[in-house]
PDB file of C-alpha atoms in Angstrom:
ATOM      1  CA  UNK A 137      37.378  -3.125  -1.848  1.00 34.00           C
ATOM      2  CA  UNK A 138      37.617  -5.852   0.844  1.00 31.00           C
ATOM      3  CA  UNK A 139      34.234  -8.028   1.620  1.00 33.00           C
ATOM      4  CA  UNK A 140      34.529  -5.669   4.722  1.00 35.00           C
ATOM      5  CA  UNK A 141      34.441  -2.536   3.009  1.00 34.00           C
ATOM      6  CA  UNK A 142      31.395  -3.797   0.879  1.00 33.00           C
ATOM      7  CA  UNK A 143      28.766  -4.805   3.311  1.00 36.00           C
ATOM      8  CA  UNK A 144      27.243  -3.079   5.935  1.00 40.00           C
ATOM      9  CA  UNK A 145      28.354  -3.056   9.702  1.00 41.00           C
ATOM     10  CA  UNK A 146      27.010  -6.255  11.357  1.00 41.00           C
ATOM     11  CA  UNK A 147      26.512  -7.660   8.066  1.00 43.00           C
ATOM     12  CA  UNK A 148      28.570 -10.660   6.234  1.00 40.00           C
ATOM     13  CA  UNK A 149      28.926 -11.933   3.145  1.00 40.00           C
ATOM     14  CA  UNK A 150      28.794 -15.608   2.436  1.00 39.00           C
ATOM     15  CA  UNK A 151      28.258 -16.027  -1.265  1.00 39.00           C
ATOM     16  CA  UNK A 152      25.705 -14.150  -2.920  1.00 42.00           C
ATOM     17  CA  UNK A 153      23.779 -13.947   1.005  1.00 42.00           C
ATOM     18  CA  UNK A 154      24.281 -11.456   3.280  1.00 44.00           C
ATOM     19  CA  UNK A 155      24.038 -12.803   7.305  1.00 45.00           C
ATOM     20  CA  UNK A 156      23.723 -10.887  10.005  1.00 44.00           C
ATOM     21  CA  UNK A 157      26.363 -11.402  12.817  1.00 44.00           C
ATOM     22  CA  UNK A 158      25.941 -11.625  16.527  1.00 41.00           C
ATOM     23  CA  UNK A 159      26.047  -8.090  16.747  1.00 44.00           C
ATOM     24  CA  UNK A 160      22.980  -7.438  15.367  1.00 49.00           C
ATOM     25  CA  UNK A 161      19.679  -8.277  17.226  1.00 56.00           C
ATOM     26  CA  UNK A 162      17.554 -10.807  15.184  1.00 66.00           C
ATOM     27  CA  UNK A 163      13.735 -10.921  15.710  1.00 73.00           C
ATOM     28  CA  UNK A 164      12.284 -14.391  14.662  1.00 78.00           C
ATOM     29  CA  UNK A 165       8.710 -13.594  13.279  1.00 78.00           C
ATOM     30  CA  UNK A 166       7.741 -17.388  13.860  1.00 79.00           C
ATOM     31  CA  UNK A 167       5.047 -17.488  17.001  1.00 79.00           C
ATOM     32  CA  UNK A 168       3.207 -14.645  14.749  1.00 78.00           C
ATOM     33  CA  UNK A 169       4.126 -16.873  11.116  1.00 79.00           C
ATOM     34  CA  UNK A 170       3.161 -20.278  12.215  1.00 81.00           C
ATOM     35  CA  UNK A 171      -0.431 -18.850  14.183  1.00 79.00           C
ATOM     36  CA  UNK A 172      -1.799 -15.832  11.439  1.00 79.00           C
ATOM     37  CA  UNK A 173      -5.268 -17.217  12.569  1.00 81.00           C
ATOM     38  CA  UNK A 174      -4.402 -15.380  15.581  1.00 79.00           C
ATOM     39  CA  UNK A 175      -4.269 -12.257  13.668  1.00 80.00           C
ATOM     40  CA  UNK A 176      -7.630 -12.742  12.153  1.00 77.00           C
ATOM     41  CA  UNK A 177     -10.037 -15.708  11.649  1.00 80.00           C
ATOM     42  CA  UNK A 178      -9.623 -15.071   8.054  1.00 81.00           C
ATOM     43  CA  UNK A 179      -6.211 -16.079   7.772  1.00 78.00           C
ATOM     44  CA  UNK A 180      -4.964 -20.033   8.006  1.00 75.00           C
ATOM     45  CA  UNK A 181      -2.011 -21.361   9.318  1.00 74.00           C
ATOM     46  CA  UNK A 182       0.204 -22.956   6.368  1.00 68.00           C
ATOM     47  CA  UNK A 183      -2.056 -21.821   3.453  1.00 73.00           C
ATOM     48  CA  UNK A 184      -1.300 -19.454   0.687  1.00 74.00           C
ATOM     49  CA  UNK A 185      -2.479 -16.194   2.455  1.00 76.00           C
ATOM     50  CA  UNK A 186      -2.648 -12.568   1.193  1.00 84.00           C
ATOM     51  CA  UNK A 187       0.361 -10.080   2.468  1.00 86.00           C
ATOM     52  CA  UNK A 188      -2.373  -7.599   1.956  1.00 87.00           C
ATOM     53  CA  UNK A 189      -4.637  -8.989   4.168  1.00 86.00           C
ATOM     54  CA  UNK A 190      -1.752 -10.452   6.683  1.00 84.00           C
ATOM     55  CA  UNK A 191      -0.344  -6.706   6.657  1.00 87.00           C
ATOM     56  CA  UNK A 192      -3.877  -4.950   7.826  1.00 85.00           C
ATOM     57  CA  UNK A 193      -4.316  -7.849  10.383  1.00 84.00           C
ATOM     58  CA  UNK A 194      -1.032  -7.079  12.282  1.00 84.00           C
ATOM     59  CA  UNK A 195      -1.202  -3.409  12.268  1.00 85.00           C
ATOM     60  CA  UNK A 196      -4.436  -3.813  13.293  1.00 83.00           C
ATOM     61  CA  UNK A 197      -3.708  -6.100  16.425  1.00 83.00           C
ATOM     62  CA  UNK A 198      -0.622  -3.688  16.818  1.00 83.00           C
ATOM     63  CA  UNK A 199      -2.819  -0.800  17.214  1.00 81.00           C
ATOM     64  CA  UNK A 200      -5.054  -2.250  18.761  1.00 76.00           C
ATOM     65  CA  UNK A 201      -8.185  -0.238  17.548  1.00 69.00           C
ATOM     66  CA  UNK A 202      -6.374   2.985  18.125  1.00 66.00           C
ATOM     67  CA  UNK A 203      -5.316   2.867  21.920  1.00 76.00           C
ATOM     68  CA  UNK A 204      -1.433   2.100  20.595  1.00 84.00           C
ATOM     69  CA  UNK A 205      -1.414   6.046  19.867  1.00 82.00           C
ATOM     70  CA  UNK A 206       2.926   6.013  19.537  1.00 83.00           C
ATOM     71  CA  UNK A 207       2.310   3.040  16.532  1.00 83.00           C
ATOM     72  CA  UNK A 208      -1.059   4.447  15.176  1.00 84.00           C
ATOM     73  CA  UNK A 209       0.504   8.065  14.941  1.00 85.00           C
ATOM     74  CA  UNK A 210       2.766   6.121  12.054  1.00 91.00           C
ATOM     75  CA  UNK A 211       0.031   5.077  10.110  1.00 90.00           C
ATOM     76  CA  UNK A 212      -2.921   6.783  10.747  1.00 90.00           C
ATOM     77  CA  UNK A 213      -4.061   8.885   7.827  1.00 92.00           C
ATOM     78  CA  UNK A 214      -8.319  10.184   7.084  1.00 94.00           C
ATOM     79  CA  UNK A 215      -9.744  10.103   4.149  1.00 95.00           C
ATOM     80  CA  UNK A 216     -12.412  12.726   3.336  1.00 95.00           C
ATOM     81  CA  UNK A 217     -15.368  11.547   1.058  1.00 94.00           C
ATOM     82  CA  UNK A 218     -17.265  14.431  -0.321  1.00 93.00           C
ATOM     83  CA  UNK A 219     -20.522  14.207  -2.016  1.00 94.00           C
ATOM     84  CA  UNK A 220     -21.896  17.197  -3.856  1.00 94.00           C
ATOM     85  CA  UNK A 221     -24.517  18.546  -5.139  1.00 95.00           C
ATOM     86  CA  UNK A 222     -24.901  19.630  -8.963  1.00 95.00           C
ATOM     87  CA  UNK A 223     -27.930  21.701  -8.201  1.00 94.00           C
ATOM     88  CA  UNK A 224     -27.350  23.713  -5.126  1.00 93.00           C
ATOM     89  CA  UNK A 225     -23.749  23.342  -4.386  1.00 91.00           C
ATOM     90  CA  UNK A 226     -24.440  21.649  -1.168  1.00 91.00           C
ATOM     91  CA  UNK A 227     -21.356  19.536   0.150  1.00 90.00           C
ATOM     92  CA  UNK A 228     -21.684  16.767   2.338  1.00 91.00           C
ATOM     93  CA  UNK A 229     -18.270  15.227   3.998  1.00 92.00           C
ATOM     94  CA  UNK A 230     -17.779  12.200   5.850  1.00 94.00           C
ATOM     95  CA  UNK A 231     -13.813  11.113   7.427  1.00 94.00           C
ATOM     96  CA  UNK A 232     -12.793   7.656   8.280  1.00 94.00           C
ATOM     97  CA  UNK A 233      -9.578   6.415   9.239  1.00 91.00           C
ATOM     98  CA  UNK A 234      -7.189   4.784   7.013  1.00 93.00           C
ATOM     99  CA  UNK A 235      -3.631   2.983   7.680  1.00 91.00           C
ATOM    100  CA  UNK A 236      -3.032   2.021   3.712  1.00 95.00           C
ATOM    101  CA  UNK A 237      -4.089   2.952   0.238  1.00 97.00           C
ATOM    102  CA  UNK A 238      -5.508   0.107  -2.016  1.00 96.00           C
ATOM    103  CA  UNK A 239      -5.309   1.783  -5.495  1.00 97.00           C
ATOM    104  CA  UNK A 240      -6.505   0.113  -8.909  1.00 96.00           C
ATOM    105  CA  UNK A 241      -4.355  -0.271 -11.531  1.00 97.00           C
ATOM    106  CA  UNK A 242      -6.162  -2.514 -13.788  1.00 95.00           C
ATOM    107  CA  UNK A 243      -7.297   0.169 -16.304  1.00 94.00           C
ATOM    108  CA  UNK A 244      -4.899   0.676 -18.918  1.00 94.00           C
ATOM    109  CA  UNK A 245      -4.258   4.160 -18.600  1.00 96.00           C
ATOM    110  CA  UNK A 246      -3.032   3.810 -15.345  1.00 97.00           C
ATOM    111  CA  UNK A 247       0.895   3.271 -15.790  1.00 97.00           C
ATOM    112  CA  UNK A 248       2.330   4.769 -12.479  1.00 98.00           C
ATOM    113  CA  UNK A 249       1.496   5.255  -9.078  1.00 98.00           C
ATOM    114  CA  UNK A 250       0.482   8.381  -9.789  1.00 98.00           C
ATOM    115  CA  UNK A 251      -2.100   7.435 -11.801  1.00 98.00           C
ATOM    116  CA  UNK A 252      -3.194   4.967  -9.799  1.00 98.00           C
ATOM    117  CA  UNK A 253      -3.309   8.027  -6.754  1.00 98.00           C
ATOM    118  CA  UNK A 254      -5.117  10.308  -9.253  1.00 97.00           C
ATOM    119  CA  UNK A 255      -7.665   7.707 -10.399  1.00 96.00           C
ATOM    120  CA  UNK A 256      -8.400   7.155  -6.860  1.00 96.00           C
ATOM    121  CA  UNK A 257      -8.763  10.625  -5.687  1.00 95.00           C
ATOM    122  CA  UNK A 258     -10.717  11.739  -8.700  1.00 94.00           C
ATOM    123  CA  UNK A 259     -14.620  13.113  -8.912  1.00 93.00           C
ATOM    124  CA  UNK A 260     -17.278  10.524 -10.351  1.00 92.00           C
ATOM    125  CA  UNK A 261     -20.547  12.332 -11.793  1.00 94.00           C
ATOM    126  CA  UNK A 262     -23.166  10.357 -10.233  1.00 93.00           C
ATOM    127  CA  UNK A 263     -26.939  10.678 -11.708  1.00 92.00           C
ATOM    128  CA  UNK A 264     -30.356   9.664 -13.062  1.00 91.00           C
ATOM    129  CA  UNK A 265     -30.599   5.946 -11.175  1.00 91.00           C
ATOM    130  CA  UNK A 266     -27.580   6.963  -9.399  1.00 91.00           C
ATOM    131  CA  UNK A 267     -28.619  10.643  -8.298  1.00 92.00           C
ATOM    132  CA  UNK A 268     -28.252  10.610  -4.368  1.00 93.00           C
ATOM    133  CA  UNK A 269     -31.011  12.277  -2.193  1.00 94.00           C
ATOM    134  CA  UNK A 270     -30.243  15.956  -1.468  1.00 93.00           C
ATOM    135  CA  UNK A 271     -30.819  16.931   2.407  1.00 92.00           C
ATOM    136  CA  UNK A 272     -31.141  21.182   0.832  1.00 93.00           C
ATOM    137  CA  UNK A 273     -33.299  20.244  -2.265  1.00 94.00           C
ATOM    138  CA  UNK A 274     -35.248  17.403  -0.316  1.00 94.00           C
ATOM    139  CA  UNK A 275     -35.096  15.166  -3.679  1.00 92.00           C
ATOM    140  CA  UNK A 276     -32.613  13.275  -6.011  1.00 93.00           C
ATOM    141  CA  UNK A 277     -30.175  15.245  -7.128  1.00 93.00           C
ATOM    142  CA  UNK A 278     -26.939  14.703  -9.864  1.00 94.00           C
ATOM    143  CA  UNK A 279     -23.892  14.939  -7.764  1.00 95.00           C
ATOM    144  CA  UNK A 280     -20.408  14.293  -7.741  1.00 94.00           C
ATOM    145  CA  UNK A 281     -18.682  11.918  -5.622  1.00 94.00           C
ATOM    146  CA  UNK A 282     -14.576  11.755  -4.306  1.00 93.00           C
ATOM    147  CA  UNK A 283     -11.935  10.601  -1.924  1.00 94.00           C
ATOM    148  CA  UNK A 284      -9.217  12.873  -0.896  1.00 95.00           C
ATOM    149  CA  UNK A 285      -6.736  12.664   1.414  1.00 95.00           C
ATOM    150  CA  UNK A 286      -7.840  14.671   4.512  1.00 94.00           C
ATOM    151  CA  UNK A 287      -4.787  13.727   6.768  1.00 93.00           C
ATOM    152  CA  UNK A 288      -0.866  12.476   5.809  1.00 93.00           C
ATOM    153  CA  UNK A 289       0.274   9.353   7.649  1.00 93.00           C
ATOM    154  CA  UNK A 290       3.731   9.415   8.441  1.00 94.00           C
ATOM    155  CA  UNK A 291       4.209   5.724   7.025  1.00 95.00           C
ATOM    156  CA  UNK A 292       1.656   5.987   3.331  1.00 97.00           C
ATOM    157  CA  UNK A 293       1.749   2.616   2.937  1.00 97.00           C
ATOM    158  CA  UNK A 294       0.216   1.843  -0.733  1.00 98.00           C
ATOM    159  CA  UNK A 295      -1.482  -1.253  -1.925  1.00 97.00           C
ATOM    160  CA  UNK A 296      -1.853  -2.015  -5.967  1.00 97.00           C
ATOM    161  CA  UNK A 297      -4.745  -4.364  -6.311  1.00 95.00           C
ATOM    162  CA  UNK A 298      -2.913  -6.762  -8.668  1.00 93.00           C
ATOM    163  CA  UNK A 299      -6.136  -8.896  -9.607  1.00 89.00           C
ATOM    164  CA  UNK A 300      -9.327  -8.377 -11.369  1.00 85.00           C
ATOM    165  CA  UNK A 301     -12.253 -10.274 -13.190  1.00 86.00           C
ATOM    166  CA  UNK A 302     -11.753 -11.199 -16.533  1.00 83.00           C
ATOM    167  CA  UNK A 303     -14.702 -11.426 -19.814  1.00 82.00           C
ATOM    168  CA  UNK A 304     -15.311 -14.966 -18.296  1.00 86.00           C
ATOM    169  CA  UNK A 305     -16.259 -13.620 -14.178  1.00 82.00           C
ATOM    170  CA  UNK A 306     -12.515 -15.700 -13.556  1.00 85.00           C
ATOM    171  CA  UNK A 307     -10.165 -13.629 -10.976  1.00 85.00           C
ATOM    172  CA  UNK A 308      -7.277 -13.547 -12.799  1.00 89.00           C
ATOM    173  CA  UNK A 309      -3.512 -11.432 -11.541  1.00 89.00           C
ATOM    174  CA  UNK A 310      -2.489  -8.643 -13.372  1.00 93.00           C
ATOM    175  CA  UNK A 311       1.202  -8.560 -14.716  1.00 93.00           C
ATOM    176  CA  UNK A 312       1.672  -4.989 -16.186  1.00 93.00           C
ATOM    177  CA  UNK A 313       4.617  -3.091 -14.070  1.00 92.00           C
ATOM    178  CA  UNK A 314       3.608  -0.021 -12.374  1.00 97.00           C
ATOM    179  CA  UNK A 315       6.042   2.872 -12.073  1.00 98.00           C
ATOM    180  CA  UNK A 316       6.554   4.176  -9.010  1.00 98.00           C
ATOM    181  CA  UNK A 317       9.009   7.191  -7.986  1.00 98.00           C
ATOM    182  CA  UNK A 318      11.620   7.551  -5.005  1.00 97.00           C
ATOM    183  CA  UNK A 319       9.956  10.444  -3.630  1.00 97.00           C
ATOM    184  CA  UNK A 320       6.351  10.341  -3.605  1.00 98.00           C
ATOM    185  CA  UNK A 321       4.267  14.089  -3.743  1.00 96.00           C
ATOM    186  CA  UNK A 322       1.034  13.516  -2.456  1.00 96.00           C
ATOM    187  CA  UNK A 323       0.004  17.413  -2.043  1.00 94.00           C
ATOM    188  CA  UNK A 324      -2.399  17.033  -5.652  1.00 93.00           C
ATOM    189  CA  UNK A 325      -4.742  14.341  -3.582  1.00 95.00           C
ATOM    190  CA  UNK A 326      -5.198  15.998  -0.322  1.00 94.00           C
ATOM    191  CA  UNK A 327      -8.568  17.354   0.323  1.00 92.00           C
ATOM    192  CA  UNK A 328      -9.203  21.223  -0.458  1.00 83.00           C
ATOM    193  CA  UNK A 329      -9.590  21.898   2.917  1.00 82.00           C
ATOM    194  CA  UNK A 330      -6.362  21.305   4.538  1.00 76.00           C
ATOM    195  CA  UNK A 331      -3.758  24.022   3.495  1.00 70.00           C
ATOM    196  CA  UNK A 332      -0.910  22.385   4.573  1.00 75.00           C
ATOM    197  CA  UNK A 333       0.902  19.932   1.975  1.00 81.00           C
ATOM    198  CA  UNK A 334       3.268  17.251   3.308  1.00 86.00           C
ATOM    199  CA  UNK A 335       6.804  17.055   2.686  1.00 90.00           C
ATOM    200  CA  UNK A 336       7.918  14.406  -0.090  1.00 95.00           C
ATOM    201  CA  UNK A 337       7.440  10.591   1.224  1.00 97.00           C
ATOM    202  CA  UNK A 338      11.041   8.563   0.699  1.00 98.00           C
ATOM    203  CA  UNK A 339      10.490   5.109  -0.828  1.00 98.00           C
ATOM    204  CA  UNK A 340      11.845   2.711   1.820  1.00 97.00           C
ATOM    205  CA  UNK A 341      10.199  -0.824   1.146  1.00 97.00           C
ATOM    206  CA  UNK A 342       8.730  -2.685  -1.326  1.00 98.00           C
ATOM    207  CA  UNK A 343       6.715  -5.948  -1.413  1.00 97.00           C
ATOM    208  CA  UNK A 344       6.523  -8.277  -4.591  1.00 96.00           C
ATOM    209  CA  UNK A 345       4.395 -10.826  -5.218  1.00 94.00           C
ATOM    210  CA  UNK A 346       6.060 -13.623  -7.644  1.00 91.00           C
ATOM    211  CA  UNK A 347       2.982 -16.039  -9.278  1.00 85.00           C
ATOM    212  CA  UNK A 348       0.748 -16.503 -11.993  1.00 85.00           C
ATOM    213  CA  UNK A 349      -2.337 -16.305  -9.713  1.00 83.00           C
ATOM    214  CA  UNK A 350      -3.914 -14.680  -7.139  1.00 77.00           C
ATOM    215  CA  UNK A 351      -3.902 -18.440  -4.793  1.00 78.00           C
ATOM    216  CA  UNK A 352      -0.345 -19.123  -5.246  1.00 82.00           C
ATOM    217  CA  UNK A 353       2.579 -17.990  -5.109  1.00 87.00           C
ATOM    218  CA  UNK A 354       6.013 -15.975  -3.486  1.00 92.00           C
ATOM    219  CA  UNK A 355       6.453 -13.253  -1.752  1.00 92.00           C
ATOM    220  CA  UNK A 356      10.066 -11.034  -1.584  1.00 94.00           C
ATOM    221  CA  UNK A 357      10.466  -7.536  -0.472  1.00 95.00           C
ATOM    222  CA  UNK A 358      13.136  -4.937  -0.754  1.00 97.00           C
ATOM    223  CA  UNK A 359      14.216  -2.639   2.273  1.00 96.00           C
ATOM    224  CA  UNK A 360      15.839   0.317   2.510  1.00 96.00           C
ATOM    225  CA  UNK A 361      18.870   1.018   5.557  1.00 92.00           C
ATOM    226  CA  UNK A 362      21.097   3.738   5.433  1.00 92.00           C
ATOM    227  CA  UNK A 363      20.664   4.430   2.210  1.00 94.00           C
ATOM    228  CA  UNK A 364      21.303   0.855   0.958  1.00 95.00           C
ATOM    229  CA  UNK A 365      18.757  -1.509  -0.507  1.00 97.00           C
ATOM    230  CA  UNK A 366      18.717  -5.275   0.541  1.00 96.00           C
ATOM    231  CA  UNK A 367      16.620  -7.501  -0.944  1.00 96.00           C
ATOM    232  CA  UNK A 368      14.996 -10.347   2.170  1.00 93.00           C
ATOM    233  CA  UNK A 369      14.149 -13.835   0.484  1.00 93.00           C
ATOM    234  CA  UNK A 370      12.814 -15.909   3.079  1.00 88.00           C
ATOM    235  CA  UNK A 371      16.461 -16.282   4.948  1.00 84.00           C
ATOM    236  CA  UNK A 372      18.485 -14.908   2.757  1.00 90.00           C
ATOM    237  CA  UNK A 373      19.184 -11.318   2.803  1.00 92.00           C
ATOM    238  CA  UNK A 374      21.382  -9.644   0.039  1.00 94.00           C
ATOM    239  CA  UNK A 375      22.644  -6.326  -0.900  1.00 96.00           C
ATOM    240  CA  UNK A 376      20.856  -5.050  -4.620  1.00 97.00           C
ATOM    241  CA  UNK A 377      21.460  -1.625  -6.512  1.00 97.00           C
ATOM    242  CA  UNK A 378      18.471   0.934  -6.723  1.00 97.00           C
ATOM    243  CA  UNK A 379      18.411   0.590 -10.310  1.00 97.00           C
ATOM    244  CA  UNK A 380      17.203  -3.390  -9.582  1.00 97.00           C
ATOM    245  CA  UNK A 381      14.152  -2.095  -7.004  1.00 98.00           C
ATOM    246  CA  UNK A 382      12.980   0.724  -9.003  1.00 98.00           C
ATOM    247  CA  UNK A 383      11.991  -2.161 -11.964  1.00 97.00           C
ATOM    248  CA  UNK A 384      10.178  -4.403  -9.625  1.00 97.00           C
ATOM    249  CA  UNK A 385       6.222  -5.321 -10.302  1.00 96.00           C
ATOM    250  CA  UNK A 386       5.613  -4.321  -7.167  1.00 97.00           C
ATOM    251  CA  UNK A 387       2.495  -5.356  -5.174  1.00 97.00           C
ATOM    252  CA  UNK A 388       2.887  -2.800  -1.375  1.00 97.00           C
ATOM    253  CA  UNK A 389       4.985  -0.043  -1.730  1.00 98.00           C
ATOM    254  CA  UNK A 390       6.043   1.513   1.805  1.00 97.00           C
ATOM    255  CA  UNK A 391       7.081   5.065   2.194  1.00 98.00           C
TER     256      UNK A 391
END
C-alpha cells in the first residue's frame, strides 16, 4: 500500500509524523495558549496548568454563560440531586447545569468508567449528625442523598480525578488504568424521572496526562476522524491503531 493509500486525504507522512498539507485548514491555538489568564484569573501564562481546569475555562468563555445556545446545546447536560426522606418518603430535587462529569476513581473497587459513573450516581444514607431537616416532618430526619443524570449532553465529556490525599495529607497522582468502553450506555444513571434513555455515546477523544505528579507534567490526546485514531503530540500528529487508545491511563475522555 503506497504512503498515499495509508494516510488520510490532506494528510502526509514524513517519518513516523503525520502533516497536514495546504489543503487542510490549520487553526493555530496560540493567542488563546500563550494568554490562559484570559480564560480565567486562575490560570498563568507559561506555568504547569490543569487541562481540567483550562477545558471548563474555554467552554465556559465559549458559552458564554449560556447565551452561545448552538455551542451550549453540545454540552449542556442537568444533573438532578435528590434528597429523601427515610421517614415520610418526602423527595426533595434540585437541577443544575453541567458541561462535564468529574468522577472518582481513587477507591479500589472502581476499575472502569462504569464504576466510576455508578459510584457517582449512587444513594448515600445520610443520618444521626448528618440527618438533614425535613420540610413534612419539621425535624431531622435519616435520608438518602444522589446525583443522577436528569438531562444527556450531546458531547458527555468525562473527567477522572487522577489525584488524591495520601496517609500523610500529601496530594499525590493516581496511576491505576481505568477501563473505559467504545460505546458508552449511560441509561442506568439517568434520573427516574425521565423515560427516555439516550442512544449509546461513541468514544471520539481522549486526553492523557503523562507525570508523576499532579504540578508537572505532559499532556497528549487521541482523536478520532473518520473512523481513524491519530494521536496529537504537541506538533506532531500520527496515525495509531484502536487497540493502542483503548490501553491509555486516560485522564478526559470525550464522547
Amino acid at each position: 500500500m503506497s504512503a498515499a493509500e495509508y494516510w488520510p486525504k490532506g494528510l502526509t507522512n514524513v517519518g513516523n509524523t503525520c502533516y497536514a498539507n495546504a489543503a487542510l485548514q490549520l487553526v493555530n491555538p496560540g493567542s488563546i495558549t500563550r494568554h490562559p489568564n484570559r480564560l480565567s484569573q486562575c490560570l498563568s501564562p507559561y506555568q504547569q496548568e490543569d487541562a481540567h481546569e483550562f477545558m471548563r475555562a474555554l467552554l465556559s468563555n465559549l458559552v458564554m454563560n449560556g447565551h452561545n445556545r448552538q455551542l451550549s446545546s453540545l454540552f449542556d447536560g442537568l444533573l438532578e440531586s435528590s434528597v429523601t426522606c427515610q421517614t415520610c418518603g418526602r423527595a426533595s430535587l434540585t437541577r443544575d447545569r453541567y458541561m462535564d462529569l468529574s468522577v472518582d476513581i481513587n477507591d479500589v473497587d472502581i476499575k472502569t468508567l462504569d464504576d466510576a459513573l455508578f459510584e457517582f450516581t449512587k444513594d448515600e444514607l445520610l443520618t444521626e449528625d448528618n440527618a438533614v431537616f425535613c420540610q413534612k416532618c419539621q425535624q431531622k430526619r435519616s435520608v438518602t442523598k444522589g446525583l443522577r443524570l436528569a438531562t444527556a449532553p450531546s458531547i458527555l465529556v468525562c473527567h477522572l480525578k487522577r489525584f488524591a490525599f495520601n496517609d500523610y495529607g500529601r496530594l499525590v497522582r493516581l496511576h491505576k488504568r481505568i477501563d473505559f468502553p467504545q460505546q458508552l450506555e449511560i441509561g442506568d444513571y439517568m434520573s427516574n424521572l425521565n423515560k427516555a434513555r439516550p442512544p449509546p455515546y461513541d468514544l471520539v477523544g481522549v486526553l492523557v496526562h503523562q507525570g508523576q505528579t499532579c504540578a508537572s507534567g505532559h499532556y497528549l490526546s487521541f482523536v478520532k476522524k473518520n473512523g481513524e485514531w491519530f494521536k496529537c503530540n504537541d506538533s506532531e500528529v500520527t496515525k495509531v491503531d484502536e487497540s493502542t487508545v483503548m490501553m491509555q491511563q486516560a485522564y478526559i475522555l470525550m464522547y
